[in-house]
Tab-separated table of C-alpha atoms and ligand atoms in Angstrom:
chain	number	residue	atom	x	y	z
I	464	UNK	CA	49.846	130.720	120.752
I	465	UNK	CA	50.035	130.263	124.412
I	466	UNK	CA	53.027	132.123	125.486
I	467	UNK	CA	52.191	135.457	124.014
I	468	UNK	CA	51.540	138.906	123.885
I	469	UNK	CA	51.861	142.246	121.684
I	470	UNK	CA	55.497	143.002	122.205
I	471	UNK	CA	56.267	139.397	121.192
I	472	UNK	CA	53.845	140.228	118.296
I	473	UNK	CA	55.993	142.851	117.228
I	474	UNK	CA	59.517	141.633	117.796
I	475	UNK	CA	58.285	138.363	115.642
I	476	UNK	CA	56.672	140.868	113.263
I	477	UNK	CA	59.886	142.611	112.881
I	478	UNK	CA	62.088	139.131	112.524
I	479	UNK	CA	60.035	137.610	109.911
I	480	UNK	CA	58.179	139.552	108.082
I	481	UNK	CA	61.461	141.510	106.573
I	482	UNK	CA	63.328	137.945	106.329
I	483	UNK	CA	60.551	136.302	104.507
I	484	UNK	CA	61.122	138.914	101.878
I	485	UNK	CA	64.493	138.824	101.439
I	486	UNK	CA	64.937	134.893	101.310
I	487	UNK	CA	61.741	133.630	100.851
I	488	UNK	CA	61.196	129.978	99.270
I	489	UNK	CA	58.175	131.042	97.216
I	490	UNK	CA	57.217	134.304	96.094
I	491	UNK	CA	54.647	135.600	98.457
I	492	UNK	CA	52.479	139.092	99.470
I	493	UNK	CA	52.874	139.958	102.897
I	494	UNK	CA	49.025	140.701	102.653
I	495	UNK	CA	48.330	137.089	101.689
I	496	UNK	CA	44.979	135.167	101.249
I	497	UNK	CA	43.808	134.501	104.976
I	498	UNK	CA	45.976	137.065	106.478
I	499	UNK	CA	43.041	138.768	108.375
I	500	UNK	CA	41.581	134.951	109.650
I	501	UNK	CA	45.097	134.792	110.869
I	502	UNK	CA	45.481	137.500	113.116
I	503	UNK	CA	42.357	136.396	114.615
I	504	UNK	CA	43.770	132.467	115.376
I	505	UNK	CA	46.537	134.781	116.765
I	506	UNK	CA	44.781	136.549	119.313
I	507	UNK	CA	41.426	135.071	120.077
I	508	UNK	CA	42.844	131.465	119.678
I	509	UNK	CA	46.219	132.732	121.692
I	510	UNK	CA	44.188	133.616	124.649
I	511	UNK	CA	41.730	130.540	124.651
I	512	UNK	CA	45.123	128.465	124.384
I	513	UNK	CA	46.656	130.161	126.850
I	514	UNK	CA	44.280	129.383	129.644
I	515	UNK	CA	44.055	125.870	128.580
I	516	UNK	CA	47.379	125.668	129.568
I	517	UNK	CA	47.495	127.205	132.896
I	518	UNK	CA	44.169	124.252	133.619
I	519	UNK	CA	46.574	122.095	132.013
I	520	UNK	CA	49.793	122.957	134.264
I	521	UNK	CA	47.626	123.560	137.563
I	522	UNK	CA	45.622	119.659	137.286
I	523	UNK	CA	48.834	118.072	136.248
I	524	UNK	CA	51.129	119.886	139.440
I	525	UNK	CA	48.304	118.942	141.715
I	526	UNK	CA	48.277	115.767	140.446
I	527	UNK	CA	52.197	115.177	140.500
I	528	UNK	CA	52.608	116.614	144.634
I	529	UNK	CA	50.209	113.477	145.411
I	530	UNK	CA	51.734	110.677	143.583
I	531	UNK	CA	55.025	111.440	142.233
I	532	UNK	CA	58.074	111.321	144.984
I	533	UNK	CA	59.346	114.330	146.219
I	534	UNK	CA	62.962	112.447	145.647
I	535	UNK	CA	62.083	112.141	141.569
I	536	UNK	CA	60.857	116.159	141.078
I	537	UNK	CA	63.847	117.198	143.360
I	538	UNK	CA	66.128	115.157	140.962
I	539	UNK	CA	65.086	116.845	138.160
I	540	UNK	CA	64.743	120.376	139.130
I	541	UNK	CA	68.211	120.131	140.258
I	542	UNK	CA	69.575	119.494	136.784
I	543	UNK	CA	71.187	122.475	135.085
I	544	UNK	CA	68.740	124.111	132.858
I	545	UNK	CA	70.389	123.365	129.601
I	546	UNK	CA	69.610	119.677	130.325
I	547	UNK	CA	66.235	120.186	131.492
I	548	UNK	CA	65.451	122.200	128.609
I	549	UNK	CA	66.858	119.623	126.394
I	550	UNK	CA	64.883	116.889	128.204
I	551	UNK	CA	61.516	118.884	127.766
I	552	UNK	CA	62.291	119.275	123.207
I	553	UNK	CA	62.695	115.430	123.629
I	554	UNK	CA	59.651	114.400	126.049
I	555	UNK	CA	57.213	117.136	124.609
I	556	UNK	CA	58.513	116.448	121.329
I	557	UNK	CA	57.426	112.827	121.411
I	558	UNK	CA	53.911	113.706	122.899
I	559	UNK	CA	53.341	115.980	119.749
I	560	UNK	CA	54.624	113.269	117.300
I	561	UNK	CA	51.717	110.897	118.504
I	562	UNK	CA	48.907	113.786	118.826
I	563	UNK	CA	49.830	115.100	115.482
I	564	UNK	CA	49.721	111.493	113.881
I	565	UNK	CA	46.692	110.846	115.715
I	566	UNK	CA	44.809	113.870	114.274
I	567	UNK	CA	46.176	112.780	111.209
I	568	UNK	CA	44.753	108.779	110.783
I	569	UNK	CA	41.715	109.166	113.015
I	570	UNK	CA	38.840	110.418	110.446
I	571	UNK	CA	37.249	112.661	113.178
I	572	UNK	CA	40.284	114.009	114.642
I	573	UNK	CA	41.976	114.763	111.034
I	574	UNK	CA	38.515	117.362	110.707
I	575	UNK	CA	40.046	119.426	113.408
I	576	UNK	CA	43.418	119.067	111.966
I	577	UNK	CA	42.733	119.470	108.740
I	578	UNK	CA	42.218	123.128	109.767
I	579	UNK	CA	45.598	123.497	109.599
I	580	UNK	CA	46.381	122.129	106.930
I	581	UNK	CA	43.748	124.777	105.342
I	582	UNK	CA	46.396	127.294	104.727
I	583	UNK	CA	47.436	127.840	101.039
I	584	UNK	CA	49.611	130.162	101.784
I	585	UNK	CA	52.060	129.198	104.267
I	586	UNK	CA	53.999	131.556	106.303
I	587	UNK	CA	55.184	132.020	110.093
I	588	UNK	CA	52.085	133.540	110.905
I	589	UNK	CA	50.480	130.334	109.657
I	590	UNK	CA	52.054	128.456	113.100
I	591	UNK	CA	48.577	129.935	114.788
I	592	UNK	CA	46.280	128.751	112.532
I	593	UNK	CA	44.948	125.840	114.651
I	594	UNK	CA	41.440	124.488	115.798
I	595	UNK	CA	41.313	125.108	119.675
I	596	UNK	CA	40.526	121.302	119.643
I	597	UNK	CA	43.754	120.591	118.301
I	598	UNK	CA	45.565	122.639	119.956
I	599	UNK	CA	44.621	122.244	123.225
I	600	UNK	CA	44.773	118.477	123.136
I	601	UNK	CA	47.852	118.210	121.754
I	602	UNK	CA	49.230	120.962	124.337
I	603	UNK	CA	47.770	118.729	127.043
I	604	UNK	CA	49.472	115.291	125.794
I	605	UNK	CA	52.948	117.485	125.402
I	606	UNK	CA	53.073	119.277	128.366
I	607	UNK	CA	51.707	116.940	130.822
I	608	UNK	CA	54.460	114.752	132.040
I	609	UNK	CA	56.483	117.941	131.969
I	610	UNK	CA	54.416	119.390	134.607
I	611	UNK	CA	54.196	116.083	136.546
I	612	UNK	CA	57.965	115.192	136.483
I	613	UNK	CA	58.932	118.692	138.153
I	614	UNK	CA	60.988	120.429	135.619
I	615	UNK	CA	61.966	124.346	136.934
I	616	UNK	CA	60.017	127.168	135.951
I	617	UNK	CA	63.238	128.503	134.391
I	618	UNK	CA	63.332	125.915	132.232
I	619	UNK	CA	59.588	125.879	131.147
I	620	UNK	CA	60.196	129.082	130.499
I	621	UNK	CA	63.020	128.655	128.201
I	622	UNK	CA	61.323	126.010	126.602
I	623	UNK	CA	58.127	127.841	125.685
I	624	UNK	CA	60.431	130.714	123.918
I	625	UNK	CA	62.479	127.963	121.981
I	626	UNK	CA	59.221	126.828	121.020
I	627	UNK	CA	57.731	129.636	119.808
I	628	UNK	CA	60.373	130.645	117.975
I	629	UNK	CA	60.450	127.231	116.532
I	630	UNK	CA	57.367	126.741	115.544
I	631	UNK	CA	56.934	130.196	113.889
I	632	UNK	CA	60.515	129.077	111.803
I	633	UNK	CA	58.960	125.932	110.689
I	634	UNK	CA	55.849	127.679	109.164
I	635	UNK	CA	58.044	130.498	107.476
I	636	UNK	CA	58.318	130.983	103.952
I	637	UNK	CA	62.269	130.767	104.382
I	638	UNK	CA	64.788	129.548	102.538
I	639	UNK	CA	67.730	127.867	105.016
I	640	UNK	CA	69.630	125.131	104.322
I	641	UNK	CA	70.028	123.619	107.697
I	642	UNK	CA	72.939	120.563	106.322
I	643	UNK	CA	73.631	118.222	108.446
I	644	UNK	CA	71.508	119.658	111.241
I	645	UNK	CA	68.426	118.839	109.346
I	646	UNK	CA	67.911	115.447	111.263
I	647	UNK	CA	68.329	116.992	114.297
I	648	UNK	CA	66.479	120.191	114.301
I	649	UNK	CA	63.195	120.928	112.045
I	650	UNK	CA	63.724	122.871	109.297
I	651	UNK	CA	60.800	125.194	106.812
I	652	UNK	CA	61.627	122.424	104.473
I	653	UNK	CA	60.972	119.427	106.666
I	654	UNK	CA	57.379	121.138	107.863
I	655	UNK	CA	56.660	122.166	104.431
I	656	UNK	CA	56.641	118.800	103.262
I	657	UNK	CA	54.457	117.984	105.651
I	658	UNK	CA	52.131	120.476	104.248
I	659	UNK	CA	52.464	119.996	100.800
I	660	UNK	CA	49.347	119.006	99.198
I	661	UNK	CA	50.423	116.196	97.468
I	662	UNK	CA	50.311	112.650	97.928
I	663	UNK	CA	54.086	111.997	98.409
I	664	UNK	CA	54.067	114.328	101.727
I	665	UNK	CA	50.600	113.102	103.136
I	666	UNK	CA	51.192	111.401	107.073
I	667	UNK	CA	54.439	112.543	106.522
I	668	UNK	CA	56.871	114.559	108.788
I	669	UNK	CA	54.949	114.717	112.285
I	670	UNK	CA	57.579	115.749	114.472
I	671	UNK	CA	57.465	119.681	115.680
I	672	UNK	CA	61.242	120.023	116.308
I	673	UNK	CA	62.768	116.586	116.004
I	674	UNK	CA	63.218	114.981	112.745
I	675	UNK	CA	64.480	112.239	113.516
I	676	UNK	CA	61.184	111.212	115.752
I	677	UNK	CA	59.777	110.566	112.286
I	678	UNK	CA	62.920	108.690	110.971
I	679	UNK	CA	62.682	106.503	113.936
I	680	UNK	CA	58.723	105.690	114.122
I	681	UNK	CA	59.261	105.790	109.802
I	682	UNK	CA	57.304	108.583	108.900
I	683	UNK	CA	60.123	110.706	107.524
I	684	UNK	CA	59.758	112.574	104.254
I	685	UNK	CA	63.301	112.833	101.925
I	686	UNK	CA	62.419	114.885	99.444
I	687	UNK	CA	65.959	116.782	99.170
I	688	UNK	CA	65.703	120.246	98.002
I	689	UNK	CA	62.357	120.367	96.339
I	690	UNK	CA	59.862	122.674	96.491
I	691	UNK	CA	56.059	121.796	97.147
I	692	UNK	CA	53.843	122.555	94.236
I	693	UNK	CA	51.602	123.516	96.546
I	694	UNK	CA	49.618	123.766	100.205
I	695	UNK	CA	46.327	123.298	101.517
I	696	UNK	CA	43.898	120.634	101.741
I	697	UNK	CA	41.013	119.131	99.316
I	698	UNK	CA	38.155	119.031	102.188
I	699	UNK	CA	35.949	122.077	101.876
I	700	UNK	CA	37.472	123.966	104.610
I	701	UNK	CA	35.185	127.015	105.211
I	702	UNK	CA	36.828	130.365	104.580
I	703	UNK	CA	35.924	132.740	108.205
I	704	UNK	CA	37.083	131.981	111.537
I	705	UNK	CA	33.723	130.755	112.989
I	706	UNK	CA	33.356	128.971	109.896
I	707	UNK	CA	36.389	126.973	110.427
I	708	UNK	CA	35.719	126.572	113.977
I	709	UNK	CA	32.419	124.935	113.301
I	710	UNK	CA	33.691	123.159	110.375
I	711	UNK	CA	34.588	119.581	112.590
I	712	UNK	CA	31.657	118.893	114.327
I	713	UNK	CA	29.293	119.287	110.860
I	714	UNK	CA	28.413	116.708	108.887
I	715	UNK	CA	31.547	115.428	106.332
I	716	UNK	CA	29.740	116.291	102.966
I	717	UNK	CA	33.260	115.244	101.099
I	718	UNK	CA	35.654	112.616	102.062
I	719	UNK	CA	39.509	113.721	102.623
I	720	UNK	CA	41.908	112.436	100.813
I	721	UNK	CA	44.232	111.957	103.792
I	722	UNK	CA	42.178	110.971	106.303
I	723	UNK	CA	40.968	107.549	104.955
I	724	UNK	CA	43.046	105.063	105.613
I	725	UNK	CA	45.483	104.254	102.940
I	726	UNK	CA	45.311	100.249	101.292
I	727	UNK	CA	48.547	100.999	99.989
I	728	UNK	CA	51.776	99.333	101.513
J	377	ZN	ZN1	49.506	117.867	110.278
């Protein structure tokens, strides 16, 4: 998590946690398997993130007051926020579409990813299970031309709160039939199917907020209203923290299932 802190903890604590249980998709404990490894992702991976970003946001400004035009960054800051905000879901959006599929159908980049696809349990909380690798890369691809093209601070900000909030919504365990929306905006159900451990949703579903990035590059998953069977991943994904955050750069003893590339059409 990179925008973050305790009080944000809590107010997301107090959101979810009491709507997972009353419409939750799949019956689930709110002490869940890998609760504990969570919290950890949560704050020691939040802070690591978080600092990643501000080298991220500093290099790229610096960058940006030597070679982009003062006439382009003064064209865009003066947009109302709404449509800078709205600009940033698109541009960002797109850089995390690539990353993701990236980390997906690159064999050594999928061992990072495949991290997060490690949960079995999937639930808002699982939105900060990532490998610092992967996170930080794909941060950096996202948020770089954001910083460069001069977008306010306001509506960073905003952003970064619309994000969160998104991404934790995507990883819930809710319920919500989003209707027509559902091309527009990411839903549980379009994330979950990109976590399903089955062969149907595997390179599926990339986009973080906009479906229809994946109906457009033809990665999108229909799978109507059904439910995965289930989540995780078949590499042997250590159980601990520092286990998983070793777990890339050892030796592959096992081959993934999603990571070699597929001879099918
Ligand atoms: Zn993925």
């Amino acid at each position: 998590m990179d925008i973050f802190d305790i009080k944000a903890l809590l107010i997301c604590a107090l959101i979810f946690i009491p709507f997972e249980h009353l419409f939750a998709e799949r019956p689930q404990k709110i002490f869940r398997k890998g609760l504990a490894v969570d919290l950890i992702y949560l704050l020691f991976n939040g802070f690591i993130i978080k600092l990643a970003v501000i080298v991220i946001a500093a290099g790229a400004l610096g960058a940006a007051a030597m070679l982009v035009p003062q006439s382009i960054t003064q064209a865009i800051d003066g947009q109302p926020v709404w449509l800078q905000v709205a600009e940033i879901i698109v541009i960002t959006d797109i850089g995390v579409y690539w990353a993701h599929r990236a980390f997906h159908k690159i064999p050594a980049l999928w061992k990072f990813h495949a991290v997060h696809h490690g949960i079995e349990d999937l639930d808002w909380l699982g939105a900060f299970h990532n490998h610092p690798v992967d996170a930080i890369a794909t941060k950096a691809i996202s948020l770089t031309p954001i910083f460069f093209l001069g977008f306010s601070e306001a509506s960073i900000a905003v952003f970064f709160i619309i994000y969160l909030g998104h991404t934790l919504l995507v990883h819930s365990n809710l319920r919500i039939p989003f209707g027509p929306l559902k091309w527009l905006i990411a839903s549980p159900q379009f994330h979950r199917w990109h976590h399903a451990n089955q062969r149907e949703a595997y390179d599926k579903n990339f986009a973080g907020q906009l479906p229809f990035l994946d109906m457009l590059f033809g990665t999108y998953n229909h799978t109507g209203d059904k439910v995965p069977e289930k989540f995780g991943v078949d590499d042997p994904i250590p159980a601990t923290y520092f286990g998983q955050i070793g777990y890339p750069l050892l030796r592959c003893r096992k081959l993934s299932n999603r990571a070699v590339p597929s001879t099918e059409a």
